[in-house]
Short mmCIF file of C-alpha atoms and ligand atoms in Angstrom, two decimals:
data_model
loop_
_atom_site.label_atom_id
_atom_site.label_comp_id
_atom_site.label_asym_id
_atom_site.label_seq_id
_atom_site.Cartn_x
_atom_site.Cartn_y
_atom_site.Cartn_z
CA UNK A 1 -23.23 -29.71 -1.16
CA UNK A 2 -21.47 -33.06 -0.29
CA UNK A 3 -19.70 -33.05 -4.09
CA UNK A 4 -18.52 -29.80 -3.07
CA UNK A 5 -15.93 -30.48 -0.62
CA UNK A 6 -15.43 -34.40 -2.98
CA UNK A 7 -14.52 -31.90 -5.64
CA UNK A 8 -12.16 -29.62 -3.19
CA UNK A 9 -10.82 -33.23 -1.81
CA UNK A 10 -9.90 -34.17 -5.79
CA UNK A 11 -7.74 -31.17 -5.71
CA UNK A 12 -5.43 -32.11 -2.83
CA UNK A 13 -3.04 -34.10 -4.68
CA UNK A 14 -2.21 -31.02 -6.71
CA UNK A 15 -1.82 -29.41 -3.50
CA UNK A 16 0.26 -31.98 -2.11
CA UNK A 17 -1.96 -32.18 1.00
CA UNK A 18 -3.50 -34.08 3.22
CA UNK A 19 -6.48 -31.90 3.86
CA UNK A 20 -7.54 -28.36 3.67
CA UNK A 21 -8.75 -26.07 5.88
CA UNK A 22 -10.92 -23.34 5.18
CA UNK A 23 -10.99 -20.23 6.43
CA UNK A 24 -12.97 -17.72 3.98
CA UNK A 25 -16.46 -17.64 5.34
CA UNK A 26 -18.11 -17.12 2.02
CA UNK A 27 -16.33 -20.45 0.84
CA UNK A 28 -17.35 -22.21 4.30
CA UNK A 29 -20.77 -21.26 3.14
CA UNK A 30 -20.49 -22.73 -0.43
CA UNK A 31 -19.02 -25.93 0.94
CA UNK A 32 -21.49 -26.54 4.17
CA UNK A 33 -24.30 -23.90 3.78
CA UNK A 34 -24.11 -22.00 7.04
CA UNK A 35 -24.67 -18.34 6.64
CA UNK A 36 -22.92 -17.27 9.72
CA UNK A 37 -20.04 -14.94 10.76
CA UNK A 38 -17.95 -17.50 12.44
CA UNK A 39 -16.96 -20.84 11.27
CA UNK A 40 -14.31 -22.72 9.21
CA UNK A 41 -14.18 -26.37 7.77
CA UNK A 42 -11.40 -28.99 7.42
CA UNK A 43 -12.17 -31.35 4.67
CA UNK A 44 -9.75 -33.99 3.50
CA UNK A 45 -10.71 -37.58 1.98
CA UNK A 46 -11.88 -38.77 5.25
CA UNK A 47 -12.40 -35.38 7.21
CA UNK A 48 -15.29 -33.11 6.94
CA UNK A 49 -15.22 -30.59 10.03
CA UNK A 50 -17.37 -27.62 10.65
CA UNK A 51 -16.66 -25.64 13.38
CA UNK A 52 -18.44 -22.56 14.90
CA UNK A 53 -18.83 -20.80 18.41
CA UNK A 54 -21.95 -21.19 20.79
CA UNK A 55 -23.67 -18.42 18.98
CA UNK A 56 -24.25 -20.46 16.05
CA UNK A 57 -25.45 -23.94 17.61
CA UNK A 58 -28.84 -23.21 16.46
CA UNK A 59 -28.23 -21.73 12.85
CA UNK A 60 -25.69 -24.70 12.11
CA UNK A 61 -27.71 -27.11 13.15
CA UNK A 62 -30.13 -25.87 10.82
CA UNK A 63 -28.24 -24.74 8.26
CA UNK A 64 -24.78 -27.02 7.77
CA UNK A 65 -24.65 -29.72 5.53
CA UNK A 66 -25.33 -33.20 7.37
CA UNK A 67 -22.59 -34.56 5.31
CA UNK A 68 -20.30 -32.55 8.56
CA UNK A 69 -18.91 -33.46 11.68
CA UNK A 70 -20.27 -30.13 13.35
CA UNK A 71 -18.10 -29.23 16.42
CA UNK A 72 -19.28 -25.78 18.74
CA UNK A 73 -15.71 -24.60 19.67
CA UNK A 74 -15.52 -22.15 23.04
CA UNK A 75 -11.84 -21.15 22.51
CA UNK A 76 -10.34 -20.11 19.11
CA UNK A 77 -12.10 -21.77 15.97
CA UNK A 78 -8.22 -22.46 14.62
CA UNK A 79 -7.55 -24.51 17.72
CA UNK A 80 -9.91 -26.79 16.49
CA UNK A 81 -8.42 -27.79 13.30
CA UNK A 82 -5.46 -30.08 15.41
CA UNK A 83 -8.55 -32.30 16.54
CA UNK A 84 -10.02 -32.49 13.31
CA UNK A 85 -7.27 -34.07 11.89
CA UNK A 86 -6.06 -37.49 11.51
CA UNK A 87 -2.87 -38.56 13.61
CA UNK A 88 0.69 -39.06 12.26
CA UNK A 89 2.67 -36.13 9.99
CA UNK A 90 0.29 -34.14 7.38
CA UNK A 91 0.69 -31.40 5.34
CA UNK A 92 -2.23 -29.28 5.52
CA UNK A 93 -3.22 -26.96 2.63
CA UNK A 94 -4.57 -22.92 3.92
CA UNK A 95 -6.50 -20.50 1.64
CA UNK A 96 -3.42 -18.11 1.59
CA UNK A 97 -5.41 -15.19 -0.30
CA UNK A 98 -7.70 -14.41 2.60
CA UNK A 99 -5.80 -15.73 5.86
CA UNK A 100 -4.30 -13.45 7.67
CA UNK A 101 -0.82 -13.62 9.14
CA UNK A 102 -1.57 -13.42 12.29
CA UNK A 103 -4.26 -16.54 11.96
CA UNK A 104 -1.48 -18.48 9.82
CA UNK A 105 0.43 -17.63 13.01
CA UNK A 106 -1.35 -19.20 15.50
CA UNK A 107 -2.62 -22.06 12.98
CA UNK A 108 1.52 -23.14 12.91
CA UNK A 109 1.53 -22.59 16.66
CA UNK A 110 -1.44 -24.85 17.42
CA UNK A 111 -0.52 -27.48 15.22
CA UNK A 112 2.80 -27.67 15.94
CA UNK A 113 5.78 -29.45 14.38
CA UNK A 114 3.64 -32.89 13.40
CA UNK A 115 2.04 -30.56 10.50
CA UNK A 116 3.31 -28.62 8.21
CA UNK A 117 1.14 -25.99 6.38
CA UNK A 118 1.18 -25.29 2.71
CA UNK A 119 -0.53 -22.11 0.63
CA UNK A 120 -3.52 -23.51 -1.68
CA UNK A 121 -3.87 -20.39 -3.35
CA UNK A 122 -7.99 -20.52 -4.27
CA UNK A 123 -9.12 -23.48 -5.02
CA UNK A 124 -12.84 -23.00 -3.16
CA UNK A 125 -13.14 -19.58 -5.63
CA UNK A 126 -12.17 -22.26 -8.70
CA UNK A 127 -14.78 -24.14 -7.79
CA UNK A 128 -17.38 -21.41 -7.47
CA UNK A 129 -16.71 -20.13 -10.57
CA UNK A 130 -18.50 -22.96 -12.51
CA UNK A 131 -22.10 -22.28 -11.46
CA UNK A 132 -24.38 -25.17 -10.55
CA UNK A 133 -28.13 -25.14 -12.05
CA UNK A 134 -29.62 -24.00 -8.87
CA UNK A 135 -26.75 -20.97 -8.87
CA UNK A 136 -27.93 -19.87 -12.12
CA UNK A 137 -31.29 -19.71 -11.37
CA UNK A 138 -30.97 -17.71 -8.16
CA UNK A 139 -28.76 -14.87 -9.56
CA UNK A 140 -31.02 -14.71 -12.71
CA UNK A 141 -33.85 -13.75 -10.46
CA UNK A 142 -31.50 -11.55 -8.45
CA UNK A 143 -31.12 -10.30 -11.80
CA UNK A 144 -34.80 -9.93 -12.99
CA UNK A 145 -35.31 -8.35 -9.36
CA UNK A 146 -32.89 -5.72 -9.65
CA UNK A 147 -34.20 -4.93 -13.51
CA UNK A 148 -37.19 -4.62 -11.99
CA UNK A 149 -36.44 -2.16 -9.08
CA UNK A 150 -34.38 -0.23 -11.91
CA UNK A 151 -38.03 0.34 -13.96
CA UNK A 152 -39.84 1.83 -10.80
CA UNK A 153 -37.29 4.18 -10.82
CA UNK A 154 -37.13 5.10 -14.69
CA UNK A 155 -40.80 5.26 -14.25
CA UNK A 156 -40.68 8.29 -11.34
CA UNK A 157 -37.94 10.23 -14.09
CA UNK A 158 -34.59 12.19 -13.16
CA UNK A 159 -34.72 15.52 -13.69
CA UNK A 160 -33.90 17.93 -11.25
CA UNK A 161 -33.66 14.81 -8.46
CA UNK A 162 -30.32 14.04 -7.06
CA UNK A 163 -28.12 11.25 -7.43
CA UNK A 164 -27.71 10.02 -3.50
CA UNK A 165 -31.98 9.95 -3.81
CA UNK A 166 -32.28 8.13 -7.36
CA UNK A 167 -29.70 5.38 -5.83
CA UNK A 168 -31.51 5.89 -2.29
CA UNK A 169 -34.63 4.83 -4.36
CA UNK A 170 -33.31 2.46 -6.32
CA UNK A 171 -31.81 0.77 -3.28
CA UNK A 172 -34.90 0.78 -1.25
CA UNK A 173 -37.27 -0.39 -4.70
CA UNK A 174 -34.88 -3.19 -4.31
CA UNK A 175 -35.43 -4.30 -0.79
CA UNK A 176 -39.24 -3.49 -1.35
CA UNK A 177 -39.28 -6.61 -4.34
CA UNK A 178 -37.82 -8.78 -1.25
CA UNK A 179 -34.22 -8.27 -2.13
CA UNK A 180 -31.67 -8.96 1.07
CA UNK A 181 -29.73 -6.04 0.32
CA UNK A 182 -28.29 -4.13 -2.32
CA UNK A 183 -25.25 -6.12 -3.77
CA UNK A 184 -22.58 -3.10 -3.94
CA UNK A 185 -23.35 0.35 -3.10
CA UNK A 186 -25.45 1.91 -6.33
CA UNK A 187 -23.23 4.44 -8.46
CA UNK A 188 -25.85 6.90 -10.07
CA UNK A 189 -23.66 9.52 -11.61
CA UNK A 190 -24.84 12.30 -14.48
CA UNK A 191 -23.05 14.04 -16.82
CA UNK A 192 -19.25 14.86 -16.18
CA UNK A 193 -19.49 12.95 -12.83
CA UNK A 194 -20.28 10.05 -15.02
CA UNK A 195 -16.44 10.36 -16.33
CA UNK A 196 -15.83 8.66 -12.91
CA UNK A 197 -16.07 4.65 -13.14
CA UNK A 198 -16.65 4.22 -10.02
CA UNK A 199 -18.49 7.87 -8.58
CA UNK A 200 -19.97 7.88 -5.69
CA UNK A 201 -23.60 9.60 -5.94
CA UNK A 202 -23.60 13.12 -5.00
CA UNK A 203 -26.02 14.99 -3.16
CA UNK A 204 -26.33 17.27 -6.83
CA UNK A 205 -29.31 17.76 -9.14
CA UNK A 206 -29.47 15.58 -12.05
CA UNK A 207 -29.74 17.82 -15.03
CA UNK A 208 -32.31 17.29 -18.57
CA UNK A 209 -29.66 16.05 -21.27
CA UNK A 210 -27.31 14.40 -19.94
CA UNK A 211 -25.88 10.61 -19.93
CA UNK A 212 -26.70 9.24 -16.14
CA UNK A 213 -24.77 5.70 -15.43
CA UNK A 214 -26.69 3.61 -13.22
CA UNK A 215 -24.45 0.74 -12.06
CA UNK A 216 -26.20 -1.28 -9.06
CA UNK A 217 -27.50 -4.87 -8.36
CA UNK A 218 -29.39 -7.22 -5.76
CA UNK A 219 -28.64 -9.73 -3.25
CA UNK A 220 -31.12 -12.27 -3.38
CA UNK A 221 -30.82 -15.75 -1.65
CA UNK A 222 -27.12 -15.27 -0.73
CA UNK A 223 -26.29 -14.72 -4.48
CA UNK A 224 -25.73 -11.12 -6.27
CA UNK A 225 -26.67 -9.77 -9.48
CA UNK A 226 -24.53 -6.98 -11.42
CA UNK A 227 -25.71 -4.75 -13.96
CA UNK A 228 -25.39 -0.81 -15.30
CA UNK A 229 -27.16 1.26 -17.81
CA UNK A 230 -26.63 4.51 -18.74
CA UNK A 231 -29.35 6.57 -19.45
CA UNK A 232 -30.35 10.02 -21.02
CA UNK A 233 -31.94 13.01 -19.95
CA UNK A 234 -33.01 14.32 -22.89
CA UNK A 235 -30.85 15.61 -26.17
CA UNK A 236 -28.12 14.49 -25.95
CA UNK A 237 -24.20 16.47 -28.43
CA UNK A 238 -23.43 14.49 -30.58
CA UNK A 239 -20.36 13.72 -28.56
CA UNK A 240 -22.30 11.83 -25.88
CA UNK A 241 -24.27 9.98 -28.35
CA UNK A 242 -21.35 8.54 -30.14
CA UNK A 243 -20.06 7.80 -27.18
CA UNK A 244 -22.97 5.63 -26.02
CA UNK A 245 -23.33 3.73 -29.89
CA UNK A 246 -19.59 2.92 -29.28
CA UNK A 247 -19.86 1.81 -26.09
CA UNK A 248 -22.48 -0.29 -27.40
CA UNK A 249 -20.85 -1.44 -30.38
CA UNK A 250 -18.48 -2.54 -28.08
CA UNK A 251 -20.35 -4.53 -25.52
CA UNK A 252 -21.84 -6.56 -28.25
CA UNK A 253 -18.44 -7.45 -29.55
CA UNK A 254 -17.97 -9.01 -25.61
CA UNK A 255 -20.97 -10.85 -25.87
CA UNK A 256 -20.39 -12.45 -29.09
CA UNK A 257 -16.57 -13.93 -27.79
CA UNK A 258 -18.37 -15.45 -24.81
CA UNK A 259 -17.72 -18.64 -25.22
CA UNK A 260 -16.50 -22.11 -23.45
CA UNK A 261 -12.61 -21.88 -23.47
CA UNK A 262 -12.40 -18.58 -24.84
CA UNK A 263 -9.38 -16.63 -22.75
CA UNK A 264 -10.86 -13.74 -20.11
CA UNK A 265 -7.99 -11.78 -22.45
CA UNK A 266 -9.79 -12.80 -25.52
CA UNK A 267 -13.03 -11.45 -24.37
CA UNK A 268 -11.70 -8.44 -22.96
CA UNK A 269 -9.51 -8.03 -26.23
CA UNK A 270 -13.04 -8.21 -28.45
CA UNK A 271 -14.80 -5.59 -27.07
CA UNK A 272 -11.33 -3.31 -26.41
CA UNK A 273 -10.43 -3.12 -29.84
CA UNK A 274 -13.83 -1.65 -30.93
CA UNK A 275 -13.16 1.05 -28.43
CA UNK A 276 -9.51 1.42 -29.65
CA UNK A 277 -10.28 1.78 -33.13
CA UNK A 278 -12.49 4.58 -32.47
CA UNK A 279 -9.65 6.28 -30.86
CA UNK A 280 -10.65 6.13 -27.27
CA UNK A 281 -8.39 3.03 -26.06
CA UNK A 282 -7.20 5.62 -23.40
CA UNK A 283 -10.80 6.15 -22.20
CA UNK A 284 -11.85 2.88 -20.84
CA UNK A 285 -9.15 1.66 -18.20
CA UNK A 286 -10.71 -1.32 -16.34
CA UNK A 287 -11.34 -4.64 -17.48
CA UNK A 288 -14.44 -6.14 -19.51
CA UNK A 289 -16.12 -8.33 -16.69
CA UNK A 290 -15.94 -10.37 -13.65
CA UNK A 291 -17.09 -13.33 -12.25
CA UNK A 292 -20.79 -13.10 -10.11
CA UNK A 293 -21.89 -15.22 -7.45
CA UNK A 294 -21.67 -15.59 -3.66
CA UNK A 295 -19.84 -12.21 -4.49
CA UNK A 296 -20.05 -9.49 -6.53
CA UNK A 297 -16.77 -9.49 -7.77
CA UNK A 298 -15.52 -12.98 -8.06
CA UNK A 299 -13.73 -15.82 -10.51
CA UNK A 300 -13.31 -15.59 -13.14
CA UNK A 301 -11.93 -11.98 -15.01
CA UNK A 302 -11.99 -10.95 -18.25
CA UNK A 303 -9.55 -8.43 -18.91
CA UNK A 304 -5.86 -7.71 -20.52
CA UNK A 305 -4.07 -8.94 -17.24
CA UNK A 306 -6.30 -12.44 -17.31
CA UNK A 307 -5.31 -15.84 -16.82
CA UNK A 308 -9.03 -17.10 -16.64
CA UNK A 309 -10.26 -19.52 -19.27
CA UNK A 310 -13.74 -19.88 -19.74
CA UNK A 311 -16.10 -22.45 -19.04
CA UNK A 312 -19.73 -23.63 -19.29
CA UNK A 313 -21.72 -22.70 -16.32
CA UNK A 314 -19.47 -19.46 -15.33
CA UNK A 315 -21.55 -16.32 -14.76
CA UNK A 316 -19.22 -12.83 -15.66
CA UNK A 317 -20.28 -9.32 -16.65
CA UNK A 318 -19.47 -8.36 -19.92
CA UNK A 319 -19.10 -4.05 -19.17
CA UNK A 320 -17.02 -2.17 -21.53
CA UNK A 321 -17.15 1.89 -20.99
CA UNK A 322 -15.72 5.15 -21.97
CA UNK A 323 -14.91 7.50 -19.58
CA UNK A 324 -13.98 11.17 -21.07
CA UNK A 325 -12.81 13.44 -17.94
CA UNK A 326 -14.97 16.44 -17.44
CA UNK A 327 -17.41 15.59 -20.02
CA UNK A 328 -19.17 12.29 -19.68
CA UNK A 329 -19.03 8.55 -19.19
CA UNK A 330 -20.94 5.44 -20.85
CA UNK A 331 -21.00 1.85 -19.24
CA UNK A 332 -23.36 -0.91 -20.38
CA UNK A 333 -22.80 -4.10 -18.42
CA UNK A 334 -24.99 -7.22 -18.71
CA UNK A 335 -24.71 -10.31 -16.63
CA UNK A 336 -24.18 -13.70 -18.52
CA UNK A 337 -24.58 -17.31 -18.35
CA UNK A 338 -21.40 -18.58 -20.36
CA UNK A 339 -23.09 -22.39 -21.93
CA UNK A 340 -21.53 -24.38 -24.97
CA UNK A 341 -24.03 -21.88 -27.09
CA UNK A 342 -22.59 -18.85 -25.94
CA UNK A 343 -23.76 -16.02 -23.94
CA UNK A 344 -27.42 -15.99 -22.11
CA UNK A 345 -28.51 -12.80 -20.95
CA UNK A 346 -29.94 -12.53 -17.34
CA UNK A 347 -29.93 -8.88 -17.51
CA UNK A 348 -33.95 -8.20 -19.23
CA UNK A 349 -33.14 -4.17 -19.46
CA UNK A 350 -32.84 -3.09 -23.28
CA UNK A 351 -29.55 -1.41 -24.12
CA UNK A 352 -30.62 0.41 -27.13
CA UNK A 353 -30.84 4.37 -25.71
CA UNK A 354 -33.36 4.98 -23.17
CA UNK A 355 -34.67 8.59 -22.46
CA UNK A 356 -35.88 9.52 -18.93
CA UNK A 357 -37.33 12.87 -18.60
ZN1 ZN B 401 -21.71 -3.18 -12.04
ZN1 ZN B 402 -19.53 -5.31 -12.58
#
């Protein structure tokens, strides 16, 4: 953890500041460990602060990197970030994605004139995107978990069942395997409900031959997993089932751009213009994949509107659909390990068309 905030320190000269303070609990967790709902840090080349209220003097004790000054604050947490710092004129940096105004408020009020305060944009989120070995391994078992929880439910079938029980299930198989929670709310959505990319399961009968997408994942050890199948029913038009070969087709083409340096447009561009040439460009709006870690949804993104680069140790989602209104939608989405050979696979689920009765 302690070349975690050297690594956020090395990016302060691009900042042009003096130290950093961070705000974001899920990055105070990356950078110190603590699992709480209060705390920030203030790390510059000789600072590393932790602060949290009297609530946490246990937990951060246990929990917070040793590498940190740990301070138990009884006012404000921001008013803490003045004695934290060194003396004389700074320019501090602020994670101005997640602050809010009124916080940046105060922060300027505290501090006063002696320090001024400059936006970092997301520097802790650059740094989680590159996974460390220990990273991997945890969301590959929230991976294998959540594959596994999916199997208990193929194994009880569909039919006639409704979609706010399968994810109810699913959800609860989940915890059952010693998950911490479910890492999004499940979507299970059948037929024309499928159409919907992100449905909320309905309290309506699942009925024999139709596509169902399952999209759900664990949380396992702080890290989250990501994954969606869809499956059938039963006998499927032909419609549907060129829809899910496509879809497919499609997905594949993502996995085989995955690559160090490859753009998140790239990617996204690979697996799009297998879908496009079949005519349904219009049918799959959202992007290929996101990041996976800490959060669900994280850096970096693969899709049209992407800046992200690739690069060895990122873990995205590689999830191309088609969604036809009033008919039904396909989604495959596998969670990989981007490494200088390409794409592994932590998702263990087959995608070649499974039938659940
Ligand atoms: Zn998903
Ligand atoms: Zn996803």
């Amino acid at each position: 953890m302690a070349d975690r905030a050297q690594a956020l320190v090395q990016r302060l000269p691009e900042l042009e500041a003096d130290a950093i303070v961070v705000t974001s609990l899920v990055n105070v967790r990356y950078l110190t460990g603590f699992t709480g709902s209060s705390g920030l840090v203030v790390i510059g080349p000789q600072t590393r602060v932790f602060a949290t209220d009297f609530r946490y003097r246990e937990q951060s004790a246990a929990e917070v990197d040793s590498g940190f000054d740990r301070r138990i604050v009884t006012t404000d947490l921001l008013d803490e970030v003045g004695d934290a710092l060194p003396a004389g004129p700074l320019t501090i940096a602020f994670e101005d994605g997640t602050m809010t105004v009124r916080d940046h408020a105060r922060l300027a009020e505290t501090l006063g004139d002696r320090v001024s305060l400059v936006p970092a944009g997301s520097p802790v989120q650059e740094l989680r995107a590159v996974k460390a070995p220990d990273e991997v391994r945890r969301i590959a078992a929230a991976a294998e978990l959540a594959d596994a929880a999916l199997r208990d439910i193929m194994a009880q079938g569909l039919v006639g069942r409704t979609e706010l029980e399968v994810a109810q299930t699913l959800e609860r198989a989940m915890l059952d395997r010693g998950a911490q929670a479910a890492s999004f709310q499940s979507i299970v959505a059948a037929g024309p409900h499928g159409a919907l990319p992100h449905a909320q399961p309905r309290d309506a009968a699942i009925d024999a031959g139709e596509l169902v997408v399952v999209d759900w994942g664990a949380r396992l050890d702080g890290y989250c997993s990501d994954c969606t199948r869809t499956l059938a029913t039963g006998d499927l038009t032909d419609e549907a089932h060129a829809g899910y070969e496509l879809v497919r087709e499609a997905q594949l083409a993502g996995l085989a751009a995955i690559r160090p340096r490859a753009g998140g447009r790239d990617v996204d561009a690979a697996a799009r213009e297998v879908i496009e040439k079949a005519g349904h460009g219009e049918h799959f709006g959202h992007g290929l994949g996101h990041g996976v870690g800490l959060e669900v949804h994280e850096a970096p993104r693969l899709s049209w509107r992407s800046d992200s680069v690739l690069a060895d140790g990122n873990i995205v989602t590689v999830e191309p659909g088609v969604y036809l209104p009033g008919r039904f939608g396909v989604r495959i989405e596998d969670l990989v390990h981007v490494t200088d050979a390409g794409a592994e696979i932590l998702t263990g689920v087959p995608k070649e068309l499974i039938t659940v009765g």
